[in-house]
Short mmCIF file of C-alpha atoms and ligand atoms in Angstrom, two decimals:
data_model
loop_
_atom_site.label_atom_id
_atom_site.label_comp_id
_atom_site.label_asym_id
_atom_site.label_seq_id
_atom_site.Cartn_x
_atom_site.Cartn_y
_atom_site.Cartn_z
CA UNK I 25 96.62 -127.10 -30.61
CA UNK I 26 94.04 -126.85 -33.40
CA UNK I 27 95.08 -127.89 -36.85
CA UNK I 28 93.85 -125.31 -39.43
CA UNK I 29 95.68 -126.63 -42.69
CA UNK I 30 96.24 -130.41 -43.12
CA UNK I 31 98.18 -131.54 -46.12
CA UNK I 32 98.28 -135.33 -46.60
CA UNK I 33 100.43 -136.88 -49.42
CA UNK I 34 100.30 -133.97 -51.69
CA UNK I 35 101.64 -134.63 -55.30
CA UNK I 36 102.11 -132.14 -58.18
CA UNK I 37 103.43 -133.29 -61.57
CA UNK I 38 104.06 -130.60 -64.34
CA UNK I 39 103.85 -132.94 -67.15
CA UNK I 40 106.06 -135.80 -66.34
CA UNK I 41 108.26 -133.71 -63.92
CA UNK I 42 107.29 -134.30 -60.32
CA UNK I 43 107.47 -130.96 -58.52
CA UNK I 44 105.79 -132.04 -55.18
CA UNK I 45 106.39 -135.67 -54.28
CA UNK I 46 104.00 -136.56 -51.59
CA UNK I 47 104.30 -134.02 -48.67
CA UNK I 48 102.37 -134.14 -45.64
CA UNK I 49 102.34 -131.56 -43.04
CA UNK I 50 99.91 -129.69 -40.49
CA UNK I 51 99.71 -125.91 -39.70
CA UNK I 52 98.32 -125.04 -36.35
CA UNK I 53 96.07 -122.32 -35.66
CA UNK I 54 97.74 -118.94 -34.75
CA UNK I 55 101.29 -120.04 -35.65
CA UNK I 56 103.58 -118.45 -38.18
CA UNK I 57 104.67 -121.66 -40.15
CA UNK I 58 107.33 -121.44 -42.65
CA UNK I 59 108.36 -123.32 -45.71
CA UNK I 60 111.77 -123.14 -46.26
CA UNK I 61 114.10 -124.46 -49.46
CA UNK I 62 116.17 -123.39 -52.14
CA UNK I 63 114.68 -122.30 -55.72
CA UNK I 64 112.56 -124.84 -57.39
CA UNK I 65 112.14 -126.97 -54.14
CA UNK I 66 108.22 -126.74 -54.69
CA UNK I 67 107.15 -124.08 -52.15
CA UNK I 68 105.20 -121.75 -54.30
CA UNK I 69 103.68 -124.88 -56.09
CA UNK I 70 102.50 -126.20 -52.66
CA UNK I 71 101.24 -122.86 -51.58
CA UNK I 72 99.37 -121.99 -54.80
CA UNK I 73 97.75 -125.50 -54.51
CA UNK I 74 96.41 -124.62 -50.88
CA UNK I 75 95.42 -121.12 -51.92
CA UNK I 76 93.00 -122.92 -54.78
CA UNK I 77 94.99 -121.08 -57.40
CA UNK I 78 96.55 -124.35 -58.79
CA UNK I 79 95.45 -127.99 -59.42
CA UNK I 80 96.99 -130.62 -57.54
CA UNK I 81 97.79 -134.19 -59.03
CA UNK I 82 96.78 -136.01 -55.91
CA UNK I 83 96.68 -135.85 -52.12
CA UNK I 84 94.42 -134.12 -49.73
CA UNK I 85 94.30 -130.66 -48.35
CA UNK I 86 91.82 -129.55 -45.68
CA UNK I 87 91.67 -125.81 -44.80
CA UNK I 88 89.72 -124.94 -41.53
CA UNK I 89 87.65 -127.97 -41.89
CA UNK I 90 87.04 -127.49 -45.58
CA UNK I 91 87.99 -129.92 -48.18
CA UNK I 92 90.01 -128.29 -51.25
CA UNK I 93 88.16 -130.65 -53.51
CA UNK I 94 84.65 -129.83 -52.50
CA UNK I 95 84.89 -126.23 -51.07
CA UNK I 96 87.47 -124.09 -52.82
CA UNK I 97 85.17 -121.24 -52.93
CA UNK I 98 84.57 -121.19 -48.96
CA UNK I 99 88.34 -121.56 -48.69
CA UNK I 100 89.00 -118.48 -50.87
CA UNK I 101 86.73 -116.56 -48.51
CA UNK I 102 88.66 -117.19 -45.37
CA UNK I 103 92.38 -116.84 -46.82
CA UNK I 104 94.68 -113.81 -47.86
CA UNK I 105 96.99 -114.19 -50.56
CA UNK I 106 99.95 -111.78 -51.17
CA UNK I 107 99.67 -111.03 -55.00
CA UNK I 108 103.11 -110.56 -56.66
CA UNK I 109 103.69 -106.95 -57.27
CA UNK I 110 102.94 -107.05 -60.90
CA UNK I 111 99.49 -107.49 -59.84
CA UNK I 112 98.64 -103.79 -59.23
CA UNK I 113 97.71 -101.11 -61.67
CA UNK I 114 100.83 -98.86 -61.34
CA UNK I 115 99.09 -95.41 -61.99
CA UNK I 116 96.48 -95.85 -59.26
CA UNK I 117 97.00 -94.53 -55.78
CA UNK I 118 96.87 -96.63 -52.76
CA UNK I 119 93.47 -95.64 -51.69
CA UNK I 120 92.33 -96.33 -55.15
CA UNK I 121 93.81 -99.64 -55.16
CA UNK I 122 92.41 -100.48 -51.66
CA UNK I 123 88.97 -99.40 -52.96
CA UNK I 124 89.24 -101.49 -56.03
CA UNK I 125 90.13 -104.72 -54.14
CA UNK I 126 87.50 -104.23 -51.39
CA UNK I 127 84.88 -104.06 -54.41
CA UNK I 128 86.15 -107.29 -55.74
CA UNK I 129 86.10 -108.83 -52.44
CA UNK I 130 82.87 -107.22 -51.53
CA UNK I 131 84.06 -105.86 -48.33
CA UNK I 132 83.61 -102.58 -46.57
CA UNK I 133 87.07 -101.26 -45.41
CA UNK I 134 88.39 -97.93 -44.55
CA UNK I 135 91.44 -97.51 -46.62
CA UNK I 136 93.33 -95.10 -44.18
CA UNK I 137 92.95 -97.56 -41.30
CA UNK I 138 94.33 -100.33 -43.45
CA UNK I 139 97.21 -98.15 -44.55
CA UNK I 140 97.97 -97.28 -41.01
CA UNK I 141 98.31 -100.90 -40.22
CA UNK I 142 101.14 -101.20 -42.49
CA UNK I 143 102.63 -97.73 -41.74
CA UNK I 144 101.76 -96.20 -45.27
CA UNK I 145 99.27 -93.62 -44.11
CA UNK I 146 101.61 -90.77 -45.45
CA UNK I 147 101.52 -92.51 -48.89
CA UNK I 148 97.78 -92.72 -49.19
CA UNK I 149 97.53 -90.47 -52.19
CA UNK I 150 100.82 -91.42 -53.93
CA UNK I 151 100.72 -93.90 -56.81
CA UNK I 152 101.75 -97.51 -56.52
CA UNK I 153 104.69 -97.07 -58.89
CA UNK I 154 106.04 -94.49 -56.49
CA UNK I 155 106.55 -96.75 -53.78
CA UNK I 156 109.91 -98.23 -52.85
CA UNK I 157 110.65 -102.03 -52.73
CA UNK I 158 109.65 -102.29 -48.99
CA UNK I 159 106.71 -100.00 -49.28
CA UNK I 160 105.25 -102.24 -52.07
CA UNK I 161 105.68 -105.26 -50.07
CA UNK I 162 103.77 -103.77 -47.08
CA UNK I 163 101.23 -102.36 -49.41
CA UNK I 164 100.65 -105.99 -50.85
CA UNK I 165 100.46 -107.42 -47.41
CA UNK I 166 97.81 -104.87 -46.45
CA UNK I 167 95.65 -105.91 -49.48
CA UNK I 168 95.69 -109.66 -48.14
CA UNK I 169 94.03 -108.13 -44.89
CA UNK I 170 91.06 -106.65 -46.81
CA UNK I 171 88.68 -109.58 -46.35
CA UNK I 172 89.86 -110.14 -42.67
CA UNK I 173 91.18 -113.65 -43.56
CA UNK I 174 91.99 -116.34 -40.99
CA UNK I 175 94.94 -117.48 -42.81
CA UNK I 176 97.47 -115.30 -44.70
CA UNK I 177 99.96 -116.56 -47.26
CA UNK I 178 103.14 -114.85 -47.95
CA UNK I 179 105.48 -116.27 -50.74
CA UNK I 180 108.83 -114.58 -50.28
CA UNK I 181 107.73 -111.28 -49.05
CA UNK I 182 111.26 -110.02 -47.98
CA UNK I 183 113.39 -111.41 -51.21
CA UNK I 184 115.23 -108.27 -52.39
CA UNK I 185 114.50 -105.91 -49.47
CA UNK I 186 117.27 -104.17 -47.61
CA UNK I 187 117.80 -105.09 -43.76
CA UNK I 188 115.67 -102.34 -42.38
CA UNK I 189 112.83 -102.95 -44.63
CA UNK I 190 113.14 -106.88 -43.80
CA UNK I 191 113.06 -106.24 -40.17
CA UNK I 192 110.06 -103.75 -40.53
CA UNK I 193 108.13 -106.59 -42.33
CA UNK I 194 108.78 -109.16 -39.56
CA UNK I 195 107.32 -106.67 -36.99
CA UNK I 196 104.24 -106.47 -39.31
CA UNK I 197 104.00 -110.13 -39.79
CA UNK I 198 104.21 -110.52 -35.91
CA UNK I 199 101.43 -107.84 -35.58
CA UNK I 200 99.21 -109.73 -38.04
CA UNK I 201 99.64 -112.94 -35.98
CA UNK I 202 99.14 -111.21 -32.81
CA UNK I 203 95.71 -110.17 -33.90
CA UNK I 204 94.87 -114.01 -34.33
CA UNK I 205 95.73 -114.89 -37.80
CA UNK I 206 97.88 -117.86 -38.99
CA UNK I 207 100.64 -117.17 -41.34
CA UNK I 208 102.26 -119.32 -43.75
CA UNK I 209 105.34 -117.96 -45.34
CA UNK I 210 108.20 -118.96 -47.58
CA UNK I 211 111.67 -117.75 -47.34
CA UNK I 212 115.15 -118.87 -48.37
CA UNK I 213 116.59 -116.55 -45.56
CA UNK I 214 117.60 -118.71 -42.55
CA UNK I 215 117.81 -115.79 -40.23
CA UNK I 216 114.17 -114.72 -40.91
CA UNK I 217 112.82 -118.36 -40.44
CA UNK I 218 114.59 -118.51 -37.05
CA UNK I 219 113.46 -115.40 -35.99
CA UNK I 220 109.95 -115.45 -37.00
CA UNK I 221 108.64 -118.86 -37.45
CA UNK I 222 107.39 -121.11 -34.70
CA UNK I 223 107.79 -124.21 -36.80
CA UNK I 224 109.25 -124.83 -40.23
CA UNK I 225 109.23 -127.31 -42.89
CA UNK I 226 112.31 -127.83 -44.76
CA UNK I 227 111.47 -128.58 -48.48
CA UNK I 228 114.01 -129.91 -50.97
CA UNK I 229 113.29 -131.22 -54.42
CA UNK I 230 109.65 -131.79 -53.66
CA UNK I 231 109.99 -133.65 -50.42
CA UNK I 232 109.80 -132.46 -46.68
CA UNK I 233 113.25 -133.37 -45.11
CA UNK I 234 112.45 -131.96 -41.75
CA UNK I 235 109.75 -130.13 -39.75
CA UNK I 236 110.00 -128.73 -36.28
CA UNK I 237 110.74 -125.69 -34.51
CA UNK I 238 113.91 -123.67 -35.47
CA UNK I 239 115.19 -124.27 -32.05
CA UNK I 240 114.55 -127.90 -31.88
CA UNK I 241 116.31 -128.28 -35.25
CA UNK I 242 119.42 -126.58 -34.17
CA UNK I 243 119.40 -128.40 -30.63
CA UNK I 244 119.27 -131.76 -32.59
CA UNK I 245 122.15 -130.95 -34.93
CA UNK I 246 124.26 -129.70 -32.06
CA UNK I 247 123.37 -132.91 -30.21
CA UNK I 248 124.39 -134.87 -32.98
CA UNK I 249 128.11 -133.58 -32.22
CA UNK I 250 128.02 -130.76 -35.01
CA UNK I 251 130.54 -128.10 -34.36
CA UNK I 252 130.95 -124.95 -36.38
CA UNK I 253 134.42 -124.97 -37.98
CA UNK I 254 135.30 -121.63 -36.88
CA UNK I 255 134.71 -119.58 -33.70
CA UNK I 256 131.38 -117.54 -33.80
CA UNK I 257 131.62 -113.83 -33.10
CA UNK I 258 128.97 -112.24 -30.73
CA UNK I 259 127.76 -110.27 -33.67
CA UNK I 260 127.95 -110.47 -37.52
CA UNK I 261 128.00 -107.85 -40.41
CA UNK I 262 124.29 -107.38 -40.44
CA UNK I 263 124.36 -106.33 -36.71
CA UNK I 264 127.20 -103.83 -37.91
CA UNK I 265 125.32 -102.45 -40.46
CA UNK I 266 122.22 -102.04 -38.38
CA UNK I 267 124.31 -100.41 -35.76
CA UNK I 268 125.91 -97.84 -38.07
CA UNK I 269 122.74 -97.19 -40.07
CA UNK I 270 119.86 -97.43 -37.73
CA UNK I 271 116.72 -99.36 -37.56
CA UNK I 272 114.56 -96.53 -39.12
CA UNK I 273 113.06 -96.93 -42.60
CA UNK I 274 114.79 -94.91 -45.33
CA UNK I 275 112.37 -95.19 -47.85
CA UNK I 276 109.43 -93.15 -46.35
P1 ADP P 329 110.05 -122.75 -55.21
O1 ADP P 329 108.84 -121.85 -55.11
O2 ADP P 329 110.39 -123.54 -54.25
O3 ADP P 329 111.04 -121.99 -55.98
P2 ADP P 329 108.14 -123.99 -57.43
O4 ADP P 329 107.08 -124.53 -56.80
O5 ADP P 329 108.02 -122.52 -57.99
O6 ADP P 329 109.58 -123.89 -56.56
O7 ADP P 329 108.76 -124.91 -58.46
C1 ADP P 329 108.94 -126.18 -58.16
C2 ADP P 329 109.45 -126.88 -59.47
O8 ADP P 329 108.50 -126.90 -60.50
C3 ADP P 329 110.51 -126.21 -60.35
O9 ADP P 329 111.51 -127.32 -61.03
C4 ADP P 329 109.93 -125.34 -61.23
O10 ADP P 329 110.67 -125.02 -62.52
C5 ADP P 329 108.83 -126.19 -61.70
N1 ADP P 329 107.43 -125.49 -62.13
C6 ADP P 329 107.02 -124.59 -61.60
N2 ADP P 329 105.82 -124.10 -62.22
C7 ADP P 329 105.93 -124.81 -63.20
C8 ADP P 329 104.91 -124.79 -64.51
N3 ADP P 329 103.94 -123.97 -64.62
N4 ADP P 329 105.09 -125.61 -65.59
C9 ADP P 329 106.23 -126.68 -65.29
N5 ADP P 329 107.02 -126.56 -64.28
C10 ADP P 329 106.85 -125.75 -63.23
MG1 MG P 330 108.65 -119.85 -55.26
#
């Protein structure tokens, strides 16, 4: 397994508050790696440091063989970072926004091909502000693909989406990985991490408290003698909801 990101003893202080307290982890090429943790755990801070968007206090970060301290501009060229939705001009159409971004990245792209990838070709001439929540998230993921990045960073891409839009986004993320990219995603949805991630790091109060595949973590817990207090049913309420309302997207 090739290591594509290596983080060693990373620390970040905001004033005298320690937000990230010396974390170390490796991300392997081609995997979907999850950072899980409650609000304020330090997930976004960690991502933004690796993305070269935020200074670290100390520690070492290597991205695809490039040292963050020495080659931030080289790192920027090989990564795709999902912007928060507020980063888009609301009055421009999706095509106009893609053209704007490809200009910024100095990349030739076919806007329609890109929109097709995220299932938004029908919305090409619509304005950004006319999109639903799920469509906006798919569009923002499309913009991360413009510079054909090796590594894609997604910070809570599914927060606030309905179940259909969430599953639809999982498919999209799996497609992106199938094309060879490495994906790093943060989430606080456990079902999402279990379904999507090859490995996860659980972060709490600036420290990694566990790092493994979801399967292994669950097996370890069961092996330790843990039992669910009540009997588990073969389905849950989300299964009921999806069965009743279908898997098709509503917001197209
Ligand atoms: P997460 O993404 O896991 O919710 P963050 O990395 O955003 O966590 O934040 C980690 C901690 O650092 C939180 O306590 C947050 O309030 C604090 N923090 C984040 N950004 C700043 C900042 N610019 N200045 C001061 N404190 C910050
Ligand atoms: Mg965050």
